[in-house]
Coordinates of N, CA and C in Angstrom, one line a residue:
M811 N 11.8 12.7 -1.2 CA 13.5 13.3 -1.7 C 13.8 14.1 -1.9
L812 N 14.8 14.9 -1.4 CA 15.3 15.8 -3.3 C 17.4 15.9 -2.5
S813 N 16.9 15.2 -1.5 CA 18.6 14.5 -1.0 C 19.3 13.2 -1.1
D814 N 20.0 12.2 -1.1 CA 21.0 12.0 -1.1 C 20.7 11.6 1.1
P815 N 19.6 10.2 1.0 CA 19.3 10.0 1.7 C 20.9 9.9 3.6
E816 N 22.0 9.7 2.6 CA 22.7 9.9 4.0 C 23.5 10.8 3.8
R817 N 22.7 11.9 3.7 CA 22.9 13.3 3.6 C 22.3 14.6 4.8
G818 N 20.9 13.2 4.4 CA 19.8 14.0 4.6 C 18.3 14.5 4.7
T819 N 17.6 15.1 4.5 CA 16.0 14.6 3.9 C 16.1 15.9 3.9
T820 N 15.1 16.1 2.7 CA 14.3 16.5 2.5 C 13.3 16.8 2.2
L821 N 12.1 17.6 2.4 CA 10.6 17.2 2.7 C 10.1 18.5 2.5
V822 N 9.2 19.0 1.1 CA 8.2 20.2 0.7 C 6.4 19.7 1.4
T823 N 6.3 20.8 0.6 CA 4.5 20.9 1.4 C 4.2 21.7 0.5
T824 N 2.6 21.2 0.2 CA 2.0 21.6 -0.9 C 0.4 22.0 0.1
T825 N -0.1 22.5 -0.4 CA -1.4 22.4 0.1 C -2.5 21.6 -0.7
A826 N -3.1 22.0 0.3 CA -4.5 20.2 0.3 C -5.3 20.8 -0.8
R827 N -5.4 21.4 -1.5 CA -6.6 21.9 -2.7 C -4.9 21.9 -4.0
N828 N -4.1 22.4 -4.0 CA -3.1 22.0 -5.0 C -1.7 21.3 -4.7
T829 N -1.6 20.7 -5.0 CA -0.7 19.9 -5.0 C 0.3 19.7 -5.6
D830 N 0.4 20.2 -7.3 CA 1.3 20.5 -7.9 C 2.3 22.1 -7.3
R831 N 1.7 23.0 -5.7 CA 2.5 23.8 -5.6 C 3.0 23.8 -4.4
I832 N 4.2 24.3 -5.2 CA 5.2 24.1 -3.4 C 4.9 25.4 -2.6
I833 N 4.8 25.4 -1.4 CA 5.0 26.7 -0.6 C 5.9 25.9 0.3
A834 N 6.2 25.0 0.4 CA 8.4 25.6 1.3 C 8.1 24.0 1.1
M835 N 10.1 24.9 1.7 CA 10.7 23.4 1.9 C 11.9 23.5 3.1
T836 N 11.7 22.0 3.6 CA 13.0 22.2 4.8 C 13.7 21.0 4.6
N837 N 14.9 21.2 5.0 CA 16.4 20.4 4.6 C 16.8 20.0 6.4
V838 N 16.9 18.7 6.6 CA 17.3 18.3 7.4 C 19.1 17.7 7.2
M839 N 20.0 18.6 7.4 CA 20.9 17.4 7.0 C 22.3 16.6 8.1
R840 N 22.8 16.1 7.1 CA 24.0 16.2 8.4 C 24.9 16.4 8.3
T841 N 26.0 16.7 9.5 CA 27.5 17.6 9.1 C 28.6 16.7 10.3
D842 N 29.1 17.8 9.6 CA 31.3 16.2 10.0 C 30.7 16.7 11.4
Q843 N 30.9 17.0 12.0 CA 30.3 16.2 13.4 C 29.0 15.4 14.1
Q844 N 29.9 14.7 14.3 CA 29.1 13.9 15.3 C 27.9 14.2 15.8
G845 N 26.1 13.6 15.0 CA 25.3 14.3 16.4 C 24.7 14.9 16.4
V846 N 25.2 16.1 15.0 CA 24.9 17.8 14.6 C 23.9 18.1 13.3
G847 N 23.7 17.7 13.6 CA 23.3 18.3 11.9 C 22.5 20.1 11.8
E848 N 22.0 20.3 10.6 CA 22.0 21.7 10.1 C 20.1 21.4 9.7
L849 N 19.2 22.7 9.6 CA 17.9 22.3 10.1 C 17.5 23.6 9.0
A850 N 16.3 24.2 8.5 CA 16.6 24.8 7.1 C 15.4 24.7 7.2
V851 N 14.0 26.3 7.1 CA 13.0 26.0 7.1 C 12.8 27.3 5.9
L852 N 11.9 27.4 4.6 CA 12.0 28.1 3.4 C 10.5 28.0 2.9
I853 N 9.9 29.2 3.2 CA 8.4 29.0 3.3 C 7.8 30.3 2.4
E854 N 6.9 30.0 0.9 CA 6.9 31.1 0.4 C 5.8 32.6 1.0
D855 N 6.2 33.4 1.0 CA 6.3 34.6 1.1 C 3.9 34.5 1.8
A856 N 3.5 33.8 1.3 CA 1.9 34.1 0.7 C 1.7 33.8 2.1
W857 N 2.4 33.2 2.6 CA 2.2 31.2 3.7 C 3.4 31.7 5.3
Q858 N 3.8 33.0 4.9 CA 5.1 33.4 6.7 C 3.9 34.2 6.8
S859 N 4.0 33.2 8.7 CA 3.6 34.2 10.1 C 1.6 34.2 10.1
K860 N 1.9 32.4 9.5 CA 0.5 31.5 9.8 C 1.2 30.3 10.9
G861 N 2.6 30.9 11.5 CA 2.3 29.2 11.9 C 2.6 28.0 11.2
L862 N 3.0 28.5 10.2 CA 3.5 27.0 9.2 C 4.9 26.8 9.4
G863 N 6.3 28.1 9.9 CA 7.2 27.4 9.6 C 7.3 26.3 11.2
T864 N 6.2 27.4 12.4 CA 7.0 26.8 13.4 C 7.1 24.9 13.5
A865 N 5.1 24.7 13.2 CA 4.4 23.7 12.6 C 6.2 22.8 11.8
L866 N 6.6 23.1 10.2 CA 7.5 22.6 10.1 C 9.0 22.2 10.8
A867 N 9.3 23.3 11.4 CA 10.7 23.0 12.4 C 10.1 21.8 14.1
A868 N 9.2 21.8 14.2 CA 8.9 21.1 15.1 C 8.4 19.7 14.0
H869 N 7.9 20.0 13.2 CA 8.7 18.2 12.1 C 9.7 17.9 11.6
A870 N 10.5 18.9 12.2 CA 12.2 18.5 11.1 C 13.2 18.3 12.0
A871 N 12.5 18.7 14.0 CA 13.1 17.7 14.7 C 12.3 17.0 14.7
D872 N 10.9 16.0 14.6 CA 11.8 15.2 15.0 C 12.8 13.7 13.7
V873 N 12.3 14.0 12.3 CA 12.8 13.5 11.5 C 14.5 13.8 12.2
A874 N 14.9 14.0 12.4 CA 16.3 14.9 13.6 C 16.6 14.1 14.0
R875 N 16.0 13.9 15.3 CA 15.8 13.0 16.3 C 16.1 11.2 15.8
R876 N 15.3 11.2 15.1 CA 14.7 9.5 14.4 C 16.2 10.0 13.8
G877 N 17.2 10.1 13.0 CA 17.9 10.3 12.8 C 19.7 11.1 13.0
S878 N 19.1 10.4 14.0 CA 21.0 10.5 15.1 C 21.0 11.9 15.8
L879 N 19.9 12.7 15.2 CA 20.8 14.3 15.3 C 20.6 14.8 16.3
S880 N 21.9 14.4 17.5 CA 21.1 15.5 18.9 C 21.3 16.8 18.4
R881 N 21.4 17.5 18.1 CA 21.7 19.2 18.5 C 21.4 19.4 17.1
G882 N 21.4 21.0 16.0 CA 21.3 21.5 15.0 C 21.1 23.6 14.9
W883 N 21.1 23.6 13.8 CA 21.7 24.7 13.2 C 19.9 25.4 13.0
L884 N 19.9 26.9 13.0 CA 18.8 26.4 12.0 C 18.1 27.7 11.0
G885 N 18.0 27.5 10.5 CA 18.5 28.8 8.6 C 17.8 29.3 8.7
R886 N 16.8 30.5 8.1 CA 15.6 30.4 8.6 C 16.0 32.3 7.4
A887 N 14.4 31.6 6.5 CA 14.4 32.7 4.9 C 13.7 33.0 3.7
G888 N 13.1 33.4 3.6 CA 12.0 33.9 2.4 C 11.6 33.9 1.3
C889 N 10.7 33.6 0.7 CA 10.9 34.0 -1.2 C 10.3 34.7 -1.9
G890 N 11.5 35.2 -2.4 CA 11.1 36.8 -3.1 C 11.0 37.0 -4.2

C-alpha cells in the first residue's frame, strides 16, 4: 500500500512476466462523508481497452465494501 491505511488503500498491478514494472494503479480512498469513498484507476496506455480497468474497478469496489464504503465516485485517466 502506498497510502495511509486510515485514508484508504492503493493497489499496484504488474504483469506475471515482469513484476518490477507497474502497469496499473488503483486507489480506494475515504472521504469526509461517512460511508462515501473515491475510486480511481490509472492504467498504462498499452494495457487499456483489454478489460483490465473493469476488473480492477470491480476488485476495488470489493475492497471498498470491506472497508465500510457504500458509495463512491470513479475517476479514470490514462498514462501518457
